[in-house]
Amino acid sequence: MKNSLFSLLALLTTSVPSMAQMEIVQLAGDNHLIRVAPQTKEKYLLLPIEESAPESQLRVVVDNVQMRQLNVRLALSKVDYYVPLELDEFRGKHLNLFTHINIDRSNRGGVGSEVCLHDIKLSNTFDTTNREKFRPEYHHTPAYAWMNDPNGMFYKDGEWHLYYQYGPYGSMWNNMTWAHSVSRDLIHWEHRPDAIRPDANGTIFSGSCVVDHNNTTGFGKDAVIAMYTSCIQTPWGHDIQSQSIAYSLDNGNTFHVYEGNPVLTAEIADFRDPNMFWMESLSGSANGEGRWQLIMSAGQEMRLFSSPNMKDWTEESRFGKDLGCHDGVWECPDLLKLKIENGKQKGQEKWVLICNINPGGPAGGSATQYFVGDFDGHKFTVDNEARYTSGKALWQDYGKDHYAAVSFSNAPNGRHTMIAWMSNWQYANNVPTMQFRSANTICREPFLFTGSDKQIYLGSRPSPEYAGKGLDHELKIKGSCTIVLSNAEGEEFRLVYDEKAMTLTADRSKSGLVAFSQEFNEQATAPVRNKLTSLRLFIDKCSVEAFGNDGEVCMTSLVFPQSKFDRVNVVK
Ligand code: FRU
């Protein structure tokens, strides 16, 4: 490994290379140049990853232009798994990877002895066969690598499109990209190629998609428009977060990034997660015929904007000062108009502002708070301020593993369908899976209901697609009781319903693997707004989702038992 190292390519590929297709050249310090020749036919460069290694840097230069800069935990002493760098888009071009290996030399061998430099390889295949016993049976997961927030979900022509925050080069957060999955039934998900990749404006953070039925952007009738945060991590501390748009003329499979990005900037560091929706017939809009509305998070408040064309945005108002929980950064907002389903105000519509926050959740870490009120196209106002003053807050799901919840746009029949990331920033990077990390919740339909205190609350019930599929357990509840989920190994997950205190508490301290994080053990307690009469449970390989009274009380919890909980007992 002194000067140059030619790969043993013949061993790794089926084609017989006429000349070296990959070579690794040592540069000064811990820098190397990995050159992949233009005539290389292989589809992938497989990068060896070691999860406990620090992030090394890879600058991807194609025909002398820097395409990407990746942070990758390149293996120093052992390979935990490989991740592929797809080569199709570089075919026929000169690909240079300038690699800086992040290593403390004091207790290591010589430069170039790192495992990654020997085990990196070209390949025509990348094996995504499941290797994880905690892989859910019917919850959405990435085939491999890291996932956080659901992004840009929309429905069109019979397909539910789900994009998500994806870290393609390892099972820990980084290199954010919009990956793409599609479902026709909200149960089976098909993985499609990554939709939006980092560019010179930054990595691709959370955002939304809309269908532009009226061609307001000029990109085309019924084009799918994505708006997302471009994030540049700078060496001088503050991230640069600005908002970009991209459009798709093939139902969201491929996107063209708009040349005029960014379309919206601000003077603050945390300015992200734009969520757009169309509002019809708004008095005061330019043509009286509706316009785009945008809500996005800005530090510890939300900012609202409007636009006729998604390129020019006007600030309308700000929301959140002194209201609700402010123990963390406000993220991933949504604004929905929902019907009240029972009580005196039955049939009335109210607006609900969804505000994910990290940290500050009711059981620690990240969670989804909400506000009930009205939105006139300019300003959101809460109905009853007292419910949100002095740090008081309402939560959509009181379990520890419900975050970044947002809704699908353009859903059929005026439906509102939401999905959340089923994890918590307290331990998301450390949960005991490696091939993939993180799953999403089942889809849920939000609704408003009246509690026994006459106040209006947000509920979420499982989407109708899950009924009658044998996925759930439906229990009748009569007074205080403990619901015990267990398996043959004697592991247990408990839900304790206390009718006197009107609470439901989740306890997973004996549910299997729990020691990977102290915070994972903490109990979660939900207030119960109307006496519980039923509890619906969705149990999968690594999660329990509980819905009291058809979604009035929601508790989502990750679990890592040796085998799926297959026994459900109600104990008095
Ligand atoms: C929420 C979040 C978003 C951001 C994204 C980055 O989990 O922090 O605010 O856009 O994750 O991956």
Coordinates of C-alpha atoms and ligand atoms in Angstrom, one line a residue:
M1 CA 0.0 0.0 0.0
K2 CA 2.9 2.4 -0.4
N3 CA 2.2 4.2 -3.6
S4 CA -0.6 2.6 -5.4
L5 CA -2.8 -0.3 -5.0
F6 CA -4.6 -2.0 -7.8
S7 CA -7.8 -3.7 -7.0
L8 CA -8.0 -7.5 -7.4
L9 CA -10.9 -6.9 -9.6
A10 CA -10.9 -10.2 -11.4
L11 CA -11.8 -11.8 -8.1
L12 CA -14.8 -9.5 -7.5
T13 CA -16.5 -9.3 -10.9
T14 CA -17.6 -11.6 -13.6
S15 CA -16.2 -9.5 -16.4
V16 CA -12.5 -9.8 -17.2
P17 CA -11.0 -6.4 -16.9
S18 CA -8.6 -5.5 -19.6
M19 CA -7.0 -2.9 -17.4
A20 CA -7.4 -1.8 -13.8
Q21 CA -10.9 -0.5 -13.4
M22 CA -10.2 0.8 -9.9
E23 CA -7.0 1.9 -8.3
I24 CA -6.3 3.4 -4.9
V25 CA -3.5 5.9 -4.6
Q26 CA -2.2 7.1 -1.3
L27 CA -1.9 10.9 -0.9
A28 CA -0.6 13.0 1.9
G29 CA -1.8 12.4 5.4
D30 CA -4.8 10.1 5.6
N31 CA -6.0 11.0 2.2
H32 CA -6.4 8.6 -0.7
L33 CA -7.6 8.9 -4.2
I34 CA -9.9 6.1 -5.4
R35 CA -10.1 6.2 -9.2
V36 CA -12.8 4.3 -11.1
A37 CA -12.0 4.1 -14.8
P38 CA -14.6 5.3 -17.3
Q39 CA -14.9 1.8 -19.0
T40 CA -16.0 0.2 -15.7
K41 CA -19.1 -1.8 -16.3
E42 CA -20.0 -2.6 -12.7
K43 CA -23.1 -1.1 -11.2
Y44 CA -21.8 -0.5 -7.7
L45 CA -18.8 0.5 -5.7
L46 CA -19.4 -1.3 -2.4
L47 CA -18.2 0.8 0.6
P48 CA -17.2 -1.2 3.7
I49 CA -18.8 0.3 6.8
E50 CA -18.0 -0.1 10.5
E51 CA -20.7 1.5 12.6
S52 CA -18.4 2.5 15.5
A53 CA -15.9 4.2 13.2
P54 CA -16.0 8.0 13.0
E55 CA -17.3 9.6 9.8
S56 CA -14.7 9.8 7.1
Q57 CA -15.1 12.1 4.1
L58 CA -15.6 11.1 0.5
R59 CA -15.5 13.8 -2.2
V60 CA -17.1 12.4 -5.4
V61 CA -15.6 14.1 -8.4
V62 CA -16.9 13.3 -11.9
D63 CA -15.0 14.6 -14.9
N64 CA -13.4 17.2 -12.7
V65 CA -16.7 18.4 -11.2
Q66 CA -17.5 17.8 -7.5
M67 CA -20.9 16.0 -7.5
R68 CA -21.2 15.2 -3.9
Q69 CA -19.5 15.2 -0.6
L70 CA -20.3 12.2 1.6
N71 CA -19.8 11.4 5.3
V72 CA -19.3 7.7 5.6
R73 CA -18.2 5.5 8.5
L74 CA -15.5 3.7 6.4
A75 CA -14.4 0.5 8.1
L76 CA -11.1 0.9 10.0
S77 CA -10.8 -2.6 11.7
K78 CA -13.8 -4.7 10.7
V79 CA -16.6 -4.5 8.2
D80 CA -20.1 -4.5 9.7
Y81 CA -21.8 -4.3 6.3
Y82 CA -21.4 -2.8 2.8
V83 CA -23.4 0.0 1.2
P84 CA -23.4 0.7 -2.5
L85 CA -22.4 3.8 -4.3
E86 CA -24.4 3.5 -7.6
L87 CA -22.2 4.0 -10.6
D88 CA -24.8 4.2 -13.4
E89 CA -24.9 8.0 -13.4
F90 CA -21.1 8.2 -13.8
R91 CA -20.9 5.6 -16.6
G92 CA -18.3 6.5 -19.2
K93 CA -16.9 9.3 -17.0
H94 CA -13.8 9.7 -14.9
L95 CA -14.8 9.1 -11.3
N96 CA -12.4 10.2 -8.6
L97 CA -13.2 9.7 -4.9
F98 CA -11.0 11.8 -2.7
T99 CA -11.1 10.1 0.6
H100 CA -10.1 11.4 4.0
I101 CA -10.0 8.6 6.5
N102 CA -10.8 9.9 10.0
I103 CA -8.5 8.0 12.3
D104 CA -6.6 8.5 15.4
R105 CA -3.1 7.3 14.4
S106 CA -1.8 7.0 17.9
N107 CA -2.9 3.3 18.4
R108 CA -3.1 2.2 14.8
G109 CA -1.0 0.6 12.1
G110 CA 0.5 2.4 9.2
V111 CA -1.3 4.7 6.8
G112 CA -3.3 2.6 4.4
S113 CA -3.8 -0.4 6.7
E114 CA -7.5 0.4 7.2
V115 CA -9.8 -2.4 6.2
C116 CA -11.9 -0.2 4.0
L117 CA -9.0 0.3 1.6
H118 CA -8.6 -3.4 1.1
D119 CA -12.3 -4.4 1.1
I120 CA -13.8 -1.7 -1.1
K121 CA -14.9 -3.4 -4.3
L122 CA -16.7 -3.0 -7.6
S123 CA -19.7 -5.3 -8.0
N124 CA -22.6 -5.9 -10.3
T125 CA -24.9 -6.8 -7.5
F126 CA -25.8 -5.6 -4.1
D127 CA -27.6 -8.0 -1.8
T128 CA -30.7 -6.5 -0.1
T129 CA -32.1 -9.8 1.1
N130 CA -33.4 -9.2 4.6
R131 CA -30.9 -10.1 7.4
E132 CA -32.8 -8.6 10.3
K133 CA -35.1 -10.5 12.7
F134 CA -36.7 -7.2 13.7
R135 CA -37.7 -6.3 10.2
P136 CA -41.5 -5.5 10.4
E137 CA -44.0 -7.6 8.5
Y138 CA -46.2 -4.8 7.4
H139 CA -44.6 -1.5 8.4
H140 CA -42.7 0.5 5.9
T141 CA -38.9 0.3 6.2
P142 CA -36.0 1.1 3.9
A143 CA -34.5 -2.0 2.2
Y144 CA -31.2 -1.0 3.8
A145 CA -29.5 2.0 5.6
W146 CA -30.9 4.9 7.6
M147 CA -34.4 6.5 7.5
N148 CA -36.0 9.3 9.5
D149 CA -38.9 11.6 8.7
P150 CA -41.6 10.7 6.1
N151 CA -41.5 13.4 3.4
G152 CA -43.5 14.8 0.5
M153 CA -46.2 12.2 0.6
F154 CA -49.0 12.4 -2.0
Y155 CA -51.6 10.2 -3.6
K156 CA -52.1 10.1 -7.4
D157 CA -53.6 7.6 -9.8
G158 CA -54.1 4.9 -7.3
E159 CA -50.6 5.1 -5.8
W160 CA -49.6 6.4 -2.4
H161 CA -46.1 8.0 -2.7
L162 CA -43.9 8.1 0.4
Y163 CA -40.6 9.8 0.3
Y164 CA -38.4 9.8 3.3
Q165 CA -35.3 11.2 4.9
Y166 CA -32.7 8.6 3.8
G167 CA -29.0 8.2 4.6
P168 CA -27.9 5.8 1.8
Y169 CA -24.4 5.2 3.0
G170 CA -24.9 3.7 6.5
S171 CA -27.5 3.0 9.2
M172 CA -26.9 6.2 11.0
W173 CA -28.2 9.7 10.1
N174 CA -26.3 11.5 7.4
N175 CA -26.1 12.4 3.7
M176 CA -29.8 13.2 3.6
T177 CA -31.5 12.2 0.4
W178 CA -35.2 11.7 -0.5
A179 CA -35.8 8.0 -1.0
H180 CA -39.0 6.8 -2.5
S181 CA -41.5 4.1 -1.9
V182 CA -44.9 3.5 -3.4
S183 CA -48.0 1.5 -2.2
R184 CA -51.4 0.8 -3.5
D185 CA -52.9 -0.5 -0.2
L186 CA -50.8 1.2 2.5
I187 CA -49.6 -2.2 3.6
H188 CA -47.2 -3.4 0.8
W189 CA -44.5 -0.9 -0.1
E190 CA -42.3 -1.1 -3.2
H191 CA -38.9 0.7 -3.2
R192 CA -38.2 2.9 -6.1
P193 CA -34.9 4.7 -7.0
D194 CA -33.9 7.6 -4.8
A195 CA -35.9 10.7 -5.9
I196 CA -33.9 13.7 -4.9
R197 CA -30.2 13.6 -4.1
P198 CA -27.9 16.2 -2.5
D199 CA -26.7 19.0 -4.8
A200 CA -24.6 22.1 -4.4
N201 CA -27.4 23.8 -2.4
G202 CA -27.1 21.1 0.2
T203 CA -28.4 17.8 1.4
I204 CA -32.1 17.2 1.1
F205 CA -34.0 17.7 4.3
S206 CA -37.7 17.3 5.0
G207 CA -40.5 18.8 2.9
S208 CA -43.7 18.2 1.1
C209 CA -45.2 17.5 -2.4
V210 CA -48.3 18.8 -4.0
V211 CA -50.0 18.0 -7.4
D212 CA -50.1 21.2 -9.4
H213 CA -53.5 20.6 -11.1
N214 CA -53.7 24.2 -12.5
N215 CA -50.1 24.4 -13.7
T216 CA -49.5 27.4 -11.4
T217 CA -45.7 26.8 -11.6
G218 CA -45.6 26.5 -15.4
F219 CA -43.8 23.2 -15.0
G220 CA -46.8 21.3 -16.5
K221 CA -50.4 20.5 -15.6
D222 CA -50.6 17.9 -12.8
A223 CA -46.8 18.1 -12.3
V224 CA -45.8 16.9 -8.8
I225 CA -43.9 19.7 -7.1
A226 CA -41.6 19.0 -4.2
M227 CA -40.5 21.7 -1.8
Y228 CA -37.8 20.7 0.7
T229 CA -35.0 22.2 2.8
S230 CA -31.6 22.3 1.3
C231 CA -29.1 22.2 4.1
I232 CA -25.4 23.1 3.9
Q233 CA -23.4 22.0 6.9
T234 CA -20.7 24.6 7.3
P235 CA -17.4 24.3 9.1
W236 CA -18.2 27.7 10.8
G237 CA -21.0 26.4 12.9
H238 CA -24.4 27.6 11.5
D239 CA -26.1 25.4 9.0
I240 CA -27.4 27.2 5.9
Q241 CA -31.0 26.1 5.5
S242 CA -32.9 27.4 2.5
Q243 CA -36.0 26.1 0.6
S244 CA -35.8 24.5 -2.8
I245 CA -38.4 23.2 -5.2
A246 CA -38.2 20.4 -7.8
Y247 CA -40.8 19.1 -10.2
S248 CA -41.7 15.7 -11.6
L249 CA -43.6 15.0 -14.8
D250 CA -43.8 11.3 -14.3
N251 CA -45.8 11.0 -11.1
G252 CA -43.0 11.6 -8.7
N253 CA -40.6 9.0 -10.0
T254 CA -37.9 11.4 -11.2
F255 CA -37.5 15.1 -10.3
H256 CA -35.9 18.0 -12.0
V257 CA -34.5 20.5 -9.6
Y258 CA -35.6 24.1 -10.3
E259 CA -32.6 26.2 -11.6
G260 CA -33.8 29.2 -9.6
N261 CA -33.4 27.7 -6.1
P262 CA -33.5 28.6 -3.4
V263 CA -37.0 30.0 -3.5
L264 CA -37.2 31.0 0.2
T265 CA -34.5 32.0 2.7
A266 CA -34.5 33.4 6.3
E267 CA -32.1 35.0 8.7
I268 CA -32.1 32.1 11.1
A269 CA -30.3 28.7 11.3
D270 CA -33.3 26.4 11.9
F271 CA -35.6 27.2 9.0
R272 CA -37.0 24.1 7.5
D273 CA -39.5 21.4 6.7
P274 CA -41.8 23.4 4.3
N275 CA -45.3 22.0 4.0
M276 CA -47.5 23.3 1.2
F277 CA -51.2 23.0 0.5
W278 CA -53.7 24.6 -1.8
M279 CA -56.4 26.9 -0.4
E280 CA -59.5 27.6 -2.6
S281 CA -61.3 30.9 -2.9
L282 CA -59.5 33.0 -0.5
S283 CA -60.7 36.5 0.0
G284 CA -57.8 38.9 -0.4
S285 CA -55.7 36.7 -2.7
A286 CA -54.6 38.2 -6.0
N287 CA -57.3 36.7 -8.2
G288 CA -59.7 35.5 -5.5
E289 CA -59.2 32.0 -6.8
G290 CA -57.0 30.3 -4.3
R291 CA -53.3 30.1 -3.8
W292 CA -50.6 28.0 -2.3
Q293 CA -50.1 28.1 1.5
L294 CA -47.0 27.2 3.2
I295 CA -46.2 26.5 6.8
M296 CA -42.7 25.8 8.0
S297 CA -40.7 25.7 11.1
A298 CA -38.5 28.6 12.2
G299 CA -36.6 28.0 15.4
Q300 CA -39.3 27.6 18.0
E301 CA -42.2 29.0 16.0
M302 CA -44.0 28.4 12.7
R303 CA -44.0 30.8 9.8
L304 CA -46.8 31.0 7.3
F305 CA -46.4 32.1 3.7
S306 CA -48.5 32.3 0.5
S307 CA -47.7 32.1 -3.2
P308 CA -49.4 32.0 -6.5
N309 CA -46.7 29.9 -8.1
M310 CA -44.5 28.2 -5.4
K311 CA -41.6 30.3 -6.5
D312 CA -42.4 33.7 -5.0
W313 CA -43.5 33.5 -1.3
T314 CA -44.9 36.3 0.9
E315 CA -44.8 36.0 4.6
E316 CA -48.3 36.1 6.1
S317 CA -47.8 35.5 9.8
R318 CA -46.0 33.7 12.6
F319 CA -47.4 31.3 15.2
G320 CA -46.3 29.9 18.5
K321 CA -44.9 32.5 20.8
D322 CA -45.6 31.5 24.4
L323 CA -47.9 28.7 23.3
G324 CA -47.4 25.0 23.8
C325 CA -44.1 23.2 24.5
H326 CA -40.9 25.1 23.7
D327 CA -38.4 22.6 25.2
G328 CA -36.9 22.0 21.7
V329 CA -36.8 23.0 18.1
W330 CA -40.1 23.0 16.3
E331 CA -40.0 20.8 13.2
C332 CA -42.1 19.2 10.5
P333 CA -45.4 21.2 10.7
D334 CA -48.7 20.4 9.0
L335 CA -52.0 22.3 8.9
L336 CA -55.2 20.3 8.5
K337 CA -59.0 21.1 8.5
L338 CA -60.8 18.3 10.3
K339 CA -64.4 17.6 11.5
I340 CA -65.5 17.3 15.1
E341 CA -67.1 13.8 15.3
N342 CA -69.1 14.0 18.5
G343 CA -70.4 16.2 21.3
K344 CA -72.0 19.6 21.1
Q345 CA -69.9 20.9 18.2
K346 CA -70.3 17.7 16.1
G347 CA -70.0 18.4 12.4
Q348 CA -68.1 21.6 12.9
E349 CA -64.7 22.0 11.2
K350 CA -61.6 23.2 12.9
W351 CA -58.0 23.6 11.8
V352 CA -55.3 21.6 13.6
L353 CA -51.7 22.8 13.5
I354 CA -49.3 19.9 13.8
C355 CA -45.9 20.7 15.4
N356 CA -43.3 18.1 15.8
I357 CA -40.8 19.1 18.5
N358 CA -37.4 17.7 19.5
P359 CA -36.8 17.4 22.4
G360 CA -39.7 18.2 24.8
G361 CA -42.0 15.2 24.2
P362 CA -44.3 14.0 27.0
A363 CA -42.2 10.9 27.6
G364 CA -38.8 12.6 26.7
G365 CA -37.2 13.2 23.4
S366 CA -39.1 13.9 20.2
A367 CA -42.9 13.9 19.8
T368 CA -45.8 15.5 18.0
Q369 CA -47.8 18.3 19.6
Y370 CA -50.8 19.9 18.1
F371 CA -53.0 23.1 18.4
V372 CA -56.7 23.3 17.6
G373 CA -58.0 26.6 16.2
D374 CA -58.8 28.4 13.0
F375 CA -56.9 29.4 9.9
D376 CA -58.2 32.2 7.6
G377 CA -55.5 31.8 4.9
H378 CA -53.3 34.4 6.6
K379 CA -53.1 33.5 10.3
F380 CA -53.6 30.5 12.6
T381 CA -55.2 31.3 15.9
V382 CA -55.9 28.8 18.7
D383 CA -59.4 28.4 20.1
N384 CA -58.6 28.5 23.8
E385 CA -55.2 29.9 24.7
A386 CA -55.3 28.7 28.2
R387 CA -54.9 25.1 27.0
Y388 CA -51.4 26.0 25.7
T389 CA -50.0 28.6 28.1
S390 CA -47.3 28.0 30.7
G391 CA -45.8 25.2 28.7
K392 CA -49.0 23.1 28.5
A393 CA -49.2 21.1 25.4
L394 CA -51.4 18.5 23.7
W395 CA -49.9 15.5 21.9
Q396 CA -51.0 13.4 19.0
D397 CA -49.5 10.2 20.3
Y398 CA -48.2 9.8 23.8
G399 CA -45.9 6.9 23.1
K400 CA -42.2 7.4 22.8
D401 CA -42.0 6.5 19.1
H402 CA -44.1 8.8 17.0
Y403 CA -42.3 11.7 15.3
A404 CA -42.3 13.9 12.2
A405 CA -46.0 13.0 11.6
V406 CA -47.4 14.7 8.5
S407 CA -50.2 14.0 6.0
F408 CA -50.4 12.9 2.4
S409 CA -51.5 15.5 0.0
N410 CA -54.1 15.0 -2.8
A411 CA -55.5 12.0 -0.9
P412 CA -58.8 10.7 -2.4
N413 CA -62.3 11.8 -1.1
G414 CA -60.9 14.6 1.0
R415 CA -59.1 12.1 3.2
H416 CA -56.4 13.1 5.6
T417 CA -54.0 10.3 6.0
M418 CA -50.9 10.7 8.2
I419 CA -47.8 8.6 8.8
A420 CA -45.0 9.2 11.4
W421 CA -41.5 8.0 11.8
M422 CA -41.6 5.3 14.5
S423 CA -38.6 6.3 16.6
N424 CA -37.2 8.9 18.9
W425 CA -34.1 11.1 18.4
Q426 CA -33.0 10.0 21.9
Y427 CA -31.9 6.6 20.6
A428 CA -32.9 6.3 16.9
N429 CA -29.2 5.9 15.9
N430 CA -28.7 3.1 18.4
V431 CA -31.7 0.7 18.1
P432 CA -30.6 -2.9 17.7
T433 CA -30.9 -3.3 13.9
M434 CA -28.1 -2.7 11.4
Q435 CA -29.1 -3.6 7.9
F436 CA -31.9 -1.0 8.1
R437 CA -32.6 1.5 10.8
S438 CA -36.1 2.8 11.5
A439 CA -39.6 1.9 10.4
N440 CA -42.7 4.1 9.9
T441 CA -46.0 3.8 11.8
I442 CA -49.1 2.4 10.1
C443 CA -51.0 5.2 8.3
R444 CA -53.7 6.9 10.4
E445 CA -56.7 9.1 9.8
P446 CA -56.8 12.1 12.1
F447 CA -60.1 13.3 13.5
L448 CA -61.4 15.6 16.2
F449 CA -63.5 14.5 19.2
T450 CA -64.9 16.0 22.3
G451 CA -63.5 14.8 25.7
S452 CA -65.4 14.3 28.9
D453 CA -64.2 17.8 29.8
K454 CA -66.0 19.2 26.7
Q455 CA -62.7 20.2 25.1
I456 CA -61.8 19.3 21.5
Y457 CA -58.9 16.8 21.0
L458 CA -57.1 15.3 18.1
G459 CA -57.5 11.6 17.6
S460 CA -55.9 9.3 15.0
R461 CA -57.4 6.0 13.9
P462 CA -55.7 3.3 11.8
S463 CA -56.5 3.9 8.1
P464 CA -59.4 1.8 6.8
E465 CA -57.0 -0.2 4.6
Y466 CA -55.9 -2.2 7.7
A467 CA -59.4 -3.5 8.6
G468 CA -60.1 -7.2 8.2
K469 CA -56.5 -8.1 7.3
G470 CA -55.8 -10.0 10.5
L471 CA -53.2 -7.5 11.5
D472 CA -54.8 -6.2 14.7
H473 CA -56.2 -7.3 18.0
E474 CA -59.4 -5.7 19.2
L475 CA -60.0 -5.8 23.0
K476 CA -63.1 -4.7 25.0
I477 CA -62.1 -2.7 28.1
K478 CA -64.2 -2.5 31.2
G479 CA -62.6 -0.5 33.9
S480 CA -58.9 -0.4 35.1
C481 CA -56.8 -3.3 33.8
T482 CA -53.4 -4.2 32.5
I483 CA -53.0 -5.5 29.0
V484 CA -50.0 -7.9 28.8
L485 CA -48.4 -8.7 25.5
S486 CA -45.9 -11.6 25.8
N487 CA -44.0 -14.3 23.9
A488 CA -42.8 -17.8 24.5
E489 CA -39.5 -16.4 25.8
G490 CA -41.4 -14.7 28.7
E491 CA -40.7 -11.2 27.5
E492 CA -43.5 -8.7 28.1
F493 CA -44.9 -5.4 27.1
R494 CA -47.5 -3.9 29.4
L495 CA -50.2 -1.3 28.9
V496 CA -51.7 -0.2 32.2
Y497 CA -55.1 1.5 32.1
D498 CA -56.0 3.4 35.3
E499 CA -59.6 4.5 35.1
K500 CA -59.4 6.5 38.3
A501 CA -56.5 8.5 37.1
M502 CA -57.7 8.3 33.5
T503 CA -54.3 7.3 32.1
L504 CA -52.8 4.7 29.9
T505 CA -49.2 3.8 30.6
A506 CA -46.8 1.8 28.4
D507 CA -44.1 -0.2 30.1
R508 CA -41.5 -1.9 28.0
S509 CA -38.9 -2.5 30.6
K510 CA -39.1 -6.3 30.2
S511 CA -39.9 -6.3 26.5
G512 CA -36.6 -7.7 25.2
L513 CA -33.6 -5.7 24.2
V514 CA -33.8 -2.4 26.2
A515 CA -30.2 -1.7 27.4
F516 CA -29.0 0.0 24.3
S517 CA -30.3 3.3 25.7
Q518 CA -31.3 4.4 29.2
E519 CA -34.1 6.5 27.8
F520 CA -35.6 3.6 26.0
N521 CA -36.7 2.2 29.4
E522 CA -38.6 5.2 30.5
Q523 CA -42.4 4.8 30.7
A524 CA -44.9 6.7 28.7
T525 CA -48.2 7.9 30.0
A526 CA -51.2 9.1 28.0
P527 CA -54.1 11.1 29.4
V528 CA -57.4 9.3 28.6
R529 CA -60.1 11.8 27.5
N530 CA -63.2 9.6 27.6
K531 CA -63.4 6.3 29.6
L532 CA -61.8 3.5 27.6
T533 CA -64.2 0.9 26.1
S534 CA -61.9 -0.6 23.5
L535 CA -58.3 -1.0 22.6
R536 CA -57.0 -1.9 19.2
L537 CA -53.4 -3.2 19.0
F538 CA -51.1 -3.5 16.0
I539 CA -48.2 -5.7 16.9
D540 CA -45.3 -6.2 14.6
K541 CA -41.7 -7.5 14.9
C542 CA -40.4 -4.3 16.5
S543 CA -43.4 -2.2 17.5
V544 CA -46.7 -2.0 19.3
E545 CA -49.3 0.6 18.3
A546 CA -52.2 1.0 20.7
F547 CA -55.4 2.9 19.8
G548 CA -57.9 3.4 22.7
N549 CA -61.5 4.2 21.7
D550 CA -60.8 3.9 18.0
G551 CA -57.9 6.4 18.1
E552 CA -58.9 8.8 20.9
V553 CA -55.7 7.7 22.8
C554 CA -52.7 6.7 20.8
M555 CA -49.5 5.1 22.1
T556 CA -46.7 4.0 19.8
S557 CA -43.8 2.1 21.2
L558 CA -40.8 0.3 19.7
V559 CA -39.9 -3.1 21.2
F560 CA -37.2 -5.6 20.5
P561 CA -38.3 -9.0 21.8
Q562 CA -36.7 -12.3 20.8
S563 CA -39.9 -13.3 19.0
K564 CA -43.0 -11.3 18.1
F565 CA -45.5 -10.9 20.9
D566 CA -48.1 -13.4 20.1
R567 CA -50.1 -13.5 23.4
V568 CA -52.4 -10.8 24.5
N569 CA -54.0 -11.0 28.0
V570 CA -56.1 -8.6 29.9
V571 CA -55.5 -8.8 33.6
K572 CA -57.7 -7.1 36.2
Ligands
FRU1 C1 -36.8 16.0 12.0 C2 -35.6 16.6 11.2 C3 -36.2 17.7 10.3 C4 -35.1 17.8 9.3 C5 -34.7 16.4 9.1 C6 -33.3 16.1 8.8 O1 -36.6 14.7 12.4 O2 -34.7 17.2 12.1 O3 -36.4 19.0 11.0 O4 -35.6 18.3 8.1 O5 -35.0 15.7 10.4 O6 -33.1 14.8 8.5

